[in-house]
Coordinates of C-alpha atoms in Angstrom, one line a residue:
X1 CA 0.3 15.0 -9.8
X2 CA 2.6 17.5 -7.9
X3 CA 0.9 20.0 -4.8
X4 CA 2.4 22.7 -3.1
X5 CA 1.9 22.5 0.8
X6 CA 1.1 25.4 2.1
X7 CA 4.7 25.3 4.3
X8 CA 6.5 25.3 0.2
X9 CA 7.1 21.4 0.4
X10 CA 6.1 19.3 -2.8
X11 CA 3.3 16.5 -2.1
X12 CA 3.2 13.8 -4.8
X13 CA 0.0 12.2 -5.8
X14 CA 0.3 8.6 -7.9
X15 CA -1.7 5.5 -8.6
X16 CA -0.9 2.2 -8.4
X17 CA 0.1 0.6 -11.1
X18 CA -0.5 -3.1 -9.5
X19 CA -4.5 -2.6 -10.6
X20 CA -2.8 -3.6 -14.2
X21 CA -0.6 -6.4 -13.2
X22 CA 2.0 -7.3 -15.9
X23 CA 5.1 -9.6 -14.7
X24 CA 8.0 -8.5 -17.6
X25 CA 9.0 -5.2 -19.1
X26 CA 7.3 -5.6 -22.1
X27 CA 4.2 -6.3 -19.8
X28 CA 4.9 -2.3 -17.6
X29 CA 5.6 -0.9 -21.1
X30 CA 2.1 -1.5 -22.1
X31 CA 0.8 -0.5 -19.0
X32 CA 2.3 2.9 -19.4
X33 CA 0.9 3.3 -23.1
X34 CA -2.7 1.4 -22.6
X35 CA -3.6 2.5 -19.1
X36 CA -1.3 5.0 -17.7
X37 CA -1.1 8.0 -20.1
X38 CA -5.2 7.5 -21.1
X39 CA -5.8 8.0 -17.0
X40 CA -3.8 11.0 -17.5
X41 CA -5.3 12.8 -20.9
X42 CA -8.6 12.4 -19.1
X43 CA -7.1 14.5 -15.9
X44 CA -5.9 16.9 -18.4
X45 CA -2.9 16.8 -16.8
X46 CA 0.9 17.1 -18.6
X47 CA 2.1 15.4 -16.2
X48 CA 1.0 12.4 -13.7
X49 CA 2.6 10.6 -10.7
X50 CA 2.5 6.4 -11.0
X51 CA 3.2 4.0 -8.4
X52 CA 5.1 1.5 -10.5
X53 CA 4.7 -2.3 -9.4
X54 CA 7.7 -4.0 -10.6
X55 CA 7.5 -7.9 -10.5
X56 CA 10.8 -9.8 -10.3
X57 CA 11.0 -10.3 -13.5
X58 CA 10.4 -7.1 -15.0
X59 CA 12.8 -5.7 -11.9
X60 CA 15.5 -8.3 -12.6
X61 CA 15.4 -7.2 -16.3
X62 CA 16.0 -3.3 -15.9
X63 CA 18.4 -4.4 -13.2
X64 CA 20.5 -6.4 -15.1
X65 CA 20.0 -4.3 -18.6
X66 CA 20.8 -0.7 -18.2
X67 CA 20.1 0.1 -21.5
X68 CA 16.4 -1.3 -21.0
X69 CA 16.2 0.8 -17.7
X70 CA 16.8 4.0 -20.1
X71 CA 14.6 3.2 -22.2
X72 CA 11.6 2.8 -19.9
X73 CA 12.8 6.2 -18.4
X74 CA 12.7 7.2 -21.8
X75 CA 9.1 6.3 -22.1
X76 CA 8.1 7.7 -18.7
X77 CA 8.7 10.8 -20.3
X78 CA 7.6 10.5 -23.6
X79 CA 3.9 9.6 -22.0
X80 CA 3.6 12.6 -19.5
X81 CA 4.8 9.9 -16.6
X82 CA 6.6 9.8 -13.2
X83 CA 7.9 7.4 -10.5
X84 CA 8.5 8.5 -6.8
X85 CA 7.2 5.2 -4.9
X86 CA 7.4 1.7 -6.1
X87 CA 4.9 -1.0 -4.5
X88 CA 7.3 -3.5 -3.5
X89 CA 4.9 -5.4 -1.8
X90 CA 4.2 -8.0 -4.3
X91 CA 6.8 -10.0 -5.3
X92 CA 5.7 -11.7 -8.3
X93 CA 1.9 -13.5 -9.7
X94 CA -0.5 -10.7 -8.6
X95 CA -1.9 -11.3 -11.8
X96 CA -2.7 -15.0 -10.9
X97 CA -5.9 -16.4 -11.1
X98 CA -5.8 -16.7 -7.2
X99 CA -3.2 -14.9 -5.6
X100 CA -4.3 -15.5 -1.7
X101 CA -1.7 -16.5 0.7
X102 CA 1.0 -16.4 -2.3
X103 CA 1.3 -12.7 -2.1
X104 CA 2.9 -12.8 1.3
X105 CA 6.0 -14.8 -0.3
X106 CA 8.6 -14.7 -0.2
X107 CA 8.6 -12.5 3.3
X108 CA 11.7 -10.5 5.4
X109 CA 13.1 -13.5 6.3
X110 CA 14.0 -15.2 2.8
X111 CA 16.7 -13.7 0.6
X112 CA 14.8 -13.0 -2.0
X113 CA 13.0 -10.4 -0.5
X114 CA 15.9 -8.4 0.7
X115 CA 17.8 -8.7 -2.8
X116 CA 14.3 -7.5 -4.7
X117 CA 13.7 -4.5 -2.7
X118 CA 17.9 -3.7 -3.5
X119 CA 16.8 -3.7 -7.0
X120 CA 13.8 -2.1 -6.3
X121 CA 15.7 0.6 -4.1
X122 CA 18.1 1.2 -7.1
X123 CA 15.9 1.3 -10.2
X124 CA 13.9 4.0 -8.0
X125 CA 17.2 5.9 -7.2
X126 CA 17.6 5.9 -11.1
X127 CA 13.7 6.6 -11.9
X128 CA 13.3 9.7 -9.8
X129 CA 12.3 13.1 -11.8
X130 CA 15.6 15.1 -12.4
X131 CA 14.4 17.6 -9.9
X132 CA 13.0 14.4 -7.3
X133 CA 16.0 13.7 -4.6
X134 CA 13.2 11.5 -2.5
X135 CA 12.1 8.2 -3.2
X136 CA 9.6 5.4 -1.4
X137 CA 9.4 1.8 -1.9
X138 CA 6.5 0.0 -0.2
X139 CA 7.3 -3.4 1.9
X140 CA 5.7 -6.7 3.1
X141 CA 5.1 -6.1 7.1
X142 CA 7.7 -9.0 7.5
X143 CA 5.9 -12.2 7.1
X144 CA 2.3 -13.6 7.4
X145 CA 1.7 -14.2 11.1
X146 CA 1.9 -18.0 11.4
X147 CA 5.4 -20.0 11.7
X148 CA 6.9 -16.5 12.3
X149 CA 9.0 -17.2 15.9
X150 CA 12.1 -15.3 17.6
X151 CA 14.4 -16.3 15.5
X152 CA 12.4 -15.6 12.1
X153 CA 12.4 -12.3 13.7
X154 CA 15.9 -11.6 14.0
X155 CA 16.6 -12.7 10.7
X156 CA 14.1 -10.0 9.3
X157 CA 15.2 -7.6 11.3
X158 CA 18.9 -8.5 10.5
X159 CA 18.1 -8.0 6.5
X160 CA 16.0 -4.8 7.3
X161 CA 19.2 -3.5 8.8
X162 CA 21.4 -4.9 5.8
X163 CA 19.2 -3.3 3.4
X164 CA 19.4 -0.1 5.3
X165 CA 23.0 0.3 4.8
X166 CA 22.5 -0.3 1.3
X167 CA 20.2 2.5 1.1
X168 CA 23.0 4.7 2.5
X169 CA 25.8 3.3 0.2
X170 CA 22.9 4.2 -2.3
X171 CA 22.4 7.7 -1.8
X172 CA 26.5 8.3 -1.3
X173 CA 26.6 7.0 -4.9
X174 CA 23.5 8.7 -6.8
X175 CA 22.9 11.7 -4.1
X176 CA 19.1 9.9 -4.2
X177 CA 17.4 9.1 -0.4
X178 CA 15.3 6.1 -1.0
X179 CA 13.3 4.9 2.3
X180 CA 11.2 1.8 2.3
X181 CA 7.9 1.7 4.4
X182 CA 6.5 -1.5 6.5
X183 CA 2.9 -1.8 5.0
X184 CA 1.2 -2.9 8.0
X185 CA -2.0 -5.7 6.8
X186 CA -4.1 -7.7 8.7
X187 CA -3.0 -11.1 9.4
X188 CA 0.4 -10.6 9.0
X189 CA 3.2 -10.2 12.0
X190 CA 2.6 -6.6 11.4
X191 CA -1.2 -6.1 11.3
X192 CA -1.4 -2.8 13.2
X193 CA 0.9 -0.1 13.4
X194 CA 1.3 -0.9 16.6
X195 CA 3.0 -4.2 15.6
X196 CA 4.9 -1.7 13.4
X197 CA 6.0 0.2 16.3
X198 CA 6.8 -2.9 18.6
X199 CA 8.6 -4.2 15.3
X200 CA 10.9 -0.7 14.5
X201 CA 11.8 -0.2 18.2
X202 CA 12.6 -4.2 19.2
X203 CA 14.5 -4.4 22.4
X204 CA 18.7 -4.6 20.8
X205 CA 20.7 -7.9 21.5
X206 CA 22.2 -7.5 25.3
X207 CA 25.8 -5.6 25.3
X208 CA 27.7 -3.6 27.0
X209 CA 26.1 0.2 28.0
X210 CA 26.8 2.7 26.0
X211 CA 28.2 4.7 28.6
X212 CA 29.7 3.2 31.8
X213 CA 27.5 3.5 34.7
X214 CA 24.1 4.0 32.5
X215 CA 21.4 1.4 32.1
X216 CA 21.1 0.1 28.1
X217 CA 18.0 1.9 26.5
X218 CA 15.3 -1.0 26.2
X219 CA 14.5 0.2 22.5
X220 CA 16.8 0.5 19.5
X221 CA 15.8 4.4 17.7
X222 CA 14.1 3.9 14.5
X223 CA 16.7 3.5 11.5
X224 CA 15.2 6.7 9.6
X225 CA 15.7 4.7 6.4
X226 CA 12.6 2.1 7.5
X227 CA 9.4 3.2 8.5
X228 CA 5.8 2.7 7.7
X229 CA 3.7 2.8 4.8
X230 CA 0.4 3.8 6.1
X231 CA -2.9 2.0 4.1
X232 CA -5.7 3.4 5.0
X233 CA -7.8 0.6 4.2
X234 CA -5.6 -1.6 6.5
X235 CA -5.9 1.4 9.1
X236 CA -9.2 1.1 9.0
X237 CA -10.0 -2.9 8.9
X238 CA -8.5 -2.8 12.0
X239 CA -10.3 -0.6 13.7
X240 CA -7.1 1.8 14.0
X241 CA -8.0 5.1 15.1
X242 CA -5.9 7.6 12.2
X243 CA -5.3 10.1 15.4
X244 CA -3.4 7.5 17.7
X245 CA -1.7 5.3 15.3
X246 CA 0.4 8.9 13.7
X247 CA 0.6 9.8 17.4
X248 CA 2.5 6.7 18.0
X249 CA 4.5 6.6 15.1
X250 CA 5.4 10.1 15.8
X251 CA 6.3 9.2 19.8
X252 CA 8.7 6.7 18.6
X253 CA 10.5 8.8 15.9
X254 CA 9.2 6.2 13.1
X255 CA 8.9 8.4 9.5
X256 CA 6.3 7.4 7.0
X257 CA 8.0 7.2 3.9
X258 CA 4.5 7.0 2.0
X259 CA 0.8 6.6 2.2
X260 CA -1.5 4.7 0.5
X261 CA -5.0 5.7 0.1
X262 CA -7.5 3.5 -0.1
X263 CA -11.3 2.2 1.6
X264 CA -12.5 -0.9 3.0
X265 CA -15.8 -2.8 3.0
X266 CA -17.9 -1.6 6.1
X267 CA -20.9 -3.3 7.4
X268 CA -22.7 -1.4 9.7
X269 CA -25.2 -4.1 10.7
X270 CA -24.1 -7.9 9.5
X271 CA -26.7 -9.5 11.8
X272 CA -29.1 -8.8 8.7
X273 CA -29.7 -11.5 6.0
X274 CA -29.7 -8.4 3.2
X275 CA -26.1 -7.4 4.5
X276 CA -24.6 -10.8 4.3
X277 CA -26.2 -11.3 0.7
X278 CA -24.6 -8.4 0.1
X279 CA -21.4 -9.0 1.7
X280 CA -21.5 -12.4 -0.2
X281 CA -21.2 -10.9 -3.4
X282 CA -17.7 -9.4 -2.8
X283 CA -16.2 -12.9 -1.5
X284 CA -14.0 -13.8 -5.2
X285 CA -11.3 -16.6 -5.1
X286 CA -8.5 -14.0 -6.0
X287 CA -7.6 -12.1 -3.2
X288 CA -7.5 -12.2 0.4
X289 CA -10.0 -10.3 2.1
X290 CA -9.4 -10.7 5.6
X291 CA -11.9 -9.3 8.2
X292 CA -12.3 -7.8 11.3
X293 CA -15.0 -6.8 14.0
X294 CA -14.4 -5.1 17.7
X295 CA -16.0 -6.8 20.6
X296 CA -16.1 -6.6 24.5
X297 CA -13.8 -9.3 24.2
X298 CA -11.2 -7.3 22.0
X299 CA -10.7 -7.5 17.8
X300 CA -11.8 -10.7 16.2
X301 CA -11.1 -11.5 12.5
X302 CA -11.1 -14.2 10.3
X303 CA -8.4 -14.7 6.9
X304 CA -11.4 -14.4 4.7
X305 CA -14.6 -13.0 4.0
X306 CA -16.2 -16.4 3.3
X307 CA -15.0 -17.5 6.6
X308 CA -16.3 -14.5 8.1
X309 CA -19.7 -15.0 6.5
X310 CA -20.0 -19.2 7.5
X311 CA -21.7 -18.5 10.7
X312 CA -23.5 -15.8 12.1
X313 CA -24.2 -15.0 16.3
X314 CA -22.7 -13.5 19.1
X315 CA -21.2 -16.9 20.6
X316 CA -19.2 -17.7 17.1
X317 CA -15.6 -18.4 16.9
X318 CA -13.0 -17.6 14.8
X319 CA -13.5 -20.9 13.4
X320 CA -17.0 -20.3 12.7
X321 CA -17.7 -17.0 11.4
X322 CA -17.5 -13.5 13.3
X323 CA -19.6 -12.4 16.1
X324 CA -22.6 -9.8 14.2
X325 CA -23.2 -7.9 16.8
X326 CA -21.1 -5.2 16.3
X327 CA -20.1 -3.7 12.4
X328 CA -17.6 -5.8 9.9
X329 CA -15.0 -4.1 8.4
X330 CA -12.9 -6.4 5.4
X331 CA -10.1 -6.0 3.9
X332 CA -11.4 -5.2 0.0
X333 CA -10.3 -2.3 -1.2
X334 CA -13.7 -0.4 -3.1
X335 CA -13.1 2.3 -5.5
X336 CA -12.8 6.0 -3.3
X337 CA -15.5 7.7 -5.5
X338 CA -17.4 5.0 -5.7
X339 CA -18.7 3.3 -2.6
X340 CA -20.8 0.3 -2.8
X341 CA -24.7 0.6 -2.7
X342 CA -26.7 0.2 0.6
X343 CA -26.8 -1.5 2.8
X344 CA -22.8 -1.5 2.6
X345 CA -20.7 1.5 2.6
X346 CA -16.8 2.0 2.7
X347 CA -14.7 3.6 5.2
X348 CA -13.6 6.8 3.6
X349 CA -14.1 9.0 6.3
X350 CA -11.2 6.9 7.8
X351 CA -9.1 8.2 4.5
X352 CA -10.4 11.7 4.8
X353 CA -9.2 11.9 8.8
X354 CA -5.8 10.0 8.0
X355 CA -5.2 12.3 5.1
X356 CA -6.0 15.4 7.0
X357 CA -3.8 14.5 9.6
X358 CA -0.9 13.4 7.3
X359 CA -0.8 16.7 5.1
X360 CA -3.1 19.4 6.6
X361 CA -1.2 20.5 9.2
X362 CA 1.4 23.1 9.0
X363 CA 4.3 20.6 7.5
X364 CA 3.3 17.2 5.9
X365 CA 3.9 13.9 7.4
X366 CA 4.9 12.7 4.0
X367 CA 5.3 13.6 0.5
X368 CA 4.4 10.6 -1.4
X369 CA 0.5 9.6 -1.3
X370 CA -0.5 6.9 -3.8
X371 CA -4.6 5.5 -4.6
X372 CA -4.4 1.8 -4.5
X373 CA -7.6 0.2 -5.4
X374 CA -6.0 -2.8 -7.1
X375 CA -9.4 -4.8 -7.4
X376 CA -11.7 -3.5 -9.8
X377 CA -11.5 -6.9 -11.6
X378 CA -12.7 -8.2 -8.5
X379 CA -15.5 -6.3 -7.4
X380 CA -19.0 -7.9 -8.2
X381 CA -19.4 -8.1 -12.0
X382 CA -22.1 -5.4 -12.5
X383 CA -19.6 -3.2 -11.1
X384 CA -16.3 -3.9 -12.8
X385 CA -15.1 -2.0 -15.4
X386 CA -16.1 -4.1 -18.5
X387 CA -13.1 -2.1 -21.2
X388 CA -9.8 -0.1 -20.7
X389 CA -11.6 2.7 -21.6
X390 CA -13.9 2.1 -17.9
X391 CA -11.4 1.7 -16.2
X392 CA -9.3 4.5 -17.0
X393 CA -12.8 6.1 -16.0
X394 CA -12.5 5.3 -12.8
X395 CA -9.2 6.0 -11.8
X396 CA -9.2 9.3 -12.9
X397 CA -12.3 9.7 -11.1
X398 CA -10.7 8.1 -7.7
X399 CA -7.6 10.8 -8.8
X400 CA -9.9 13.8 -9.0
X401 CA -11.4 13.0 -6.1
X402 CA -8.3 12.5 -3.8
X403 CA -7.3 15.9 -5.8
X404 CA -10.1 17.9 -4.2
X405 CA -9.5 16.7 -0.7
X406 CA -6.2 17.4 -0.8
X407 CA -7.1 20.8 -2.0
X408 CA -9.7 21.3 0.4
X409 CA -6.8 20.9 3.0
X410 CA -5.2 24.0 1.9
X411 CA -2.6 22.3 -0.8
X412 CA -2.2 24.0 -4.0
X413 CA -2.2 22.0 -7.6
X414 CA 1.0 22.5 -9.6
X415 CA 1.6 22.3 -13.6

């Protein structure tokens, strides 16, 4: 879905397509006729953005096929379909019974990760609508947090800079700007975006001034080519205040290359035996739901919602569940039109402030926005989507909705 902002820039609107996770080609092709194109007859829309989620395998096939990268073009088409943004956060077994920890692998400083988001950055380049010069691939925020020292750091930020050459060499060749975007999540190295900001300005290796007499600048300027993919249901499991994260991404010059809009878990009051039982019912074995609460003492969080929910008081550890006396925010992204009943709600306002602040003002922070709600399987059963037919449902329905904010910001719905 294409808008006009009101300053005569495009905005593009996608879903993700991780929320059908296929590993090959064959696997995306199906997507694109099973799920994709029946989200889009019920928009009644000829035309509708997807965030394609290409595993390695299905990535290494169109890489090393040209042929079959024409052909899924081809089909894109055919169905109404197009690609601006990839998620190039998961690598590969999203799909997997219990994906946890996995996801985070392999991270910035493993070849792998470097070579797949070349592919990714490529495919993308070839992807793009005819009259799309723009493109977005979303990142891991460099690693999960633990074993990740000074020199991990320097690697990653040593293949960040390799694949940011590439990107250039890239659009030289095809005339296409591809820029990737850190997704800052918690528990990872880059949790917050002001890890993000730390990370994209690190202090360079010592050498000689750049000019004789002056002092070396203590930060390096942002590479335009990386910045930040901003999830709003990361933003808000944080605690991240929409207002002074762009502010600070802004200060230091850092783009964001996409969006991703989406709504956490909130607990208002998770002292209360009705909100844990409630809570309890989201905690699945699939995905990671790490969560988060604000004390006196600072943010506390735990990896998981179970953890989280093990022990209850205002002397806790980490070890041992959160403090309750202040609201729980976790990690699990809900459906946007469809928060989940009382007593827990979802942090949507969070999405309606960061959304108004990234395209409601007179010229858009970015162009690509993208509704990832990647765990319908996952919510508790009497809410999950029981036939293709649901769940298409549903994500037109998160669609239509993030249509009409976007609308009520002044943007105008194209063809």
């Amino acid at each position: 879905m294409r808008f006009r902002h009101p300053d005569g820039s495009t905005v593009h609107l996608a879903y993700c397509t991780n929320v059908h996770p296929a590993e090959t080609l064959d696997g995306v092709l199906a997507q694109l006729r099973d799920h994709c194109e029946p989200v889009r007859r019920r928009l009644g829309r000829d035309r509708l953005g997807i965030g394609l989620w290409l595993a390695r395998d299905a990535a290494r096939s169109l890489t090393t096929d040209p042929a079959s990268l024409r052909a899924l073009r081809a089909e894109l088409d055919r169905r109404g379909l197009e690609v601006v943004t990839l998620n190039g956060f998961p690598y590969e077994g999203f799909g997997a019974d219990e994906v946890k920890y996995r996801v985070y692998q392999p991270d910035w400083t493993h070849p792998d990760r470097l070579a797949h988001t070349t592919d990714l950055a490529r495919l993308l380049a070839a992807l793009l609508p005819e009259d799309v010069t723009e493109g977005s691939v979303s990142t891991l925020p460099l690693a999960w947090r633990t074993s990740f020292d000074a020199e991990a750091a320097a690697t990653a930020r040593t293949a960040l800079t390799t694949l940011a050459g590439r990107l250039d060499a890239l659009e030289e060749l095809t005339g296409r700007s591809i820029r990737i975007g850190l997704e800052p999540e918690p528990g990872c190295v880059v949790e917050t975006v002001a890890d993000a900001v730390a990370a994209l300005t690190a202090a360079p290796a010592p050498g000689p001034a750049p000019n004789q007499g002056a002092a070396p600048n203590p930060v390096t300027a942002p590479n335009p080519r990386i910045g930040v993919c901003l999830d709003t249901c990361h933003l808000a499991t944080s605690f991240e205040d929409p207002r002074t994260a762009l502010d600070s991404l802004a200060a230091a010059g850092i783009p964001v290359p996409k969006a991703q809009l989406s709504a956490a878990l909130h607990a208002e009051h998770p002292h209360l035996p009705e909100v844990r039982a409630a809570l309890a019912a989201f905690a699945e074995p699939r995905f990671l739901h790490q969560t988060r609460t604000r004390t006196a003492a600072g943010l506390r969080g735990t990896d998981d919602l179970p953890e989280a929910l093990a022990a209850s008081g205002h002397h806790t550890t980490a070890a041992h569940g959160l403090p309750d006396a202040t609201p729980w925010r976790s990690h699990f992204h809900v459906p946007l039109h469809a928060p989940p009943a009382p007593p827990l709600s979802s942090t949507l306002p969070v999405l309606q402030d960061a959304l108004a602040l990234l395209v409601g003002g007179p010229h858009p922070r970015t162009s690509h926005l993208e509704v990832e709600t990647y765990t319908w399987q996952a919510l508790p059963p009497e809410s999950r989507p029981r036939t293709r037919a649901r769940l298409a449902d549903g994500i037109a329905a998160e669609l239509t909705l993030a249509r009409d904010l976007l609308t009520d910001l002044g943007l105008k719905e194209l063809p």
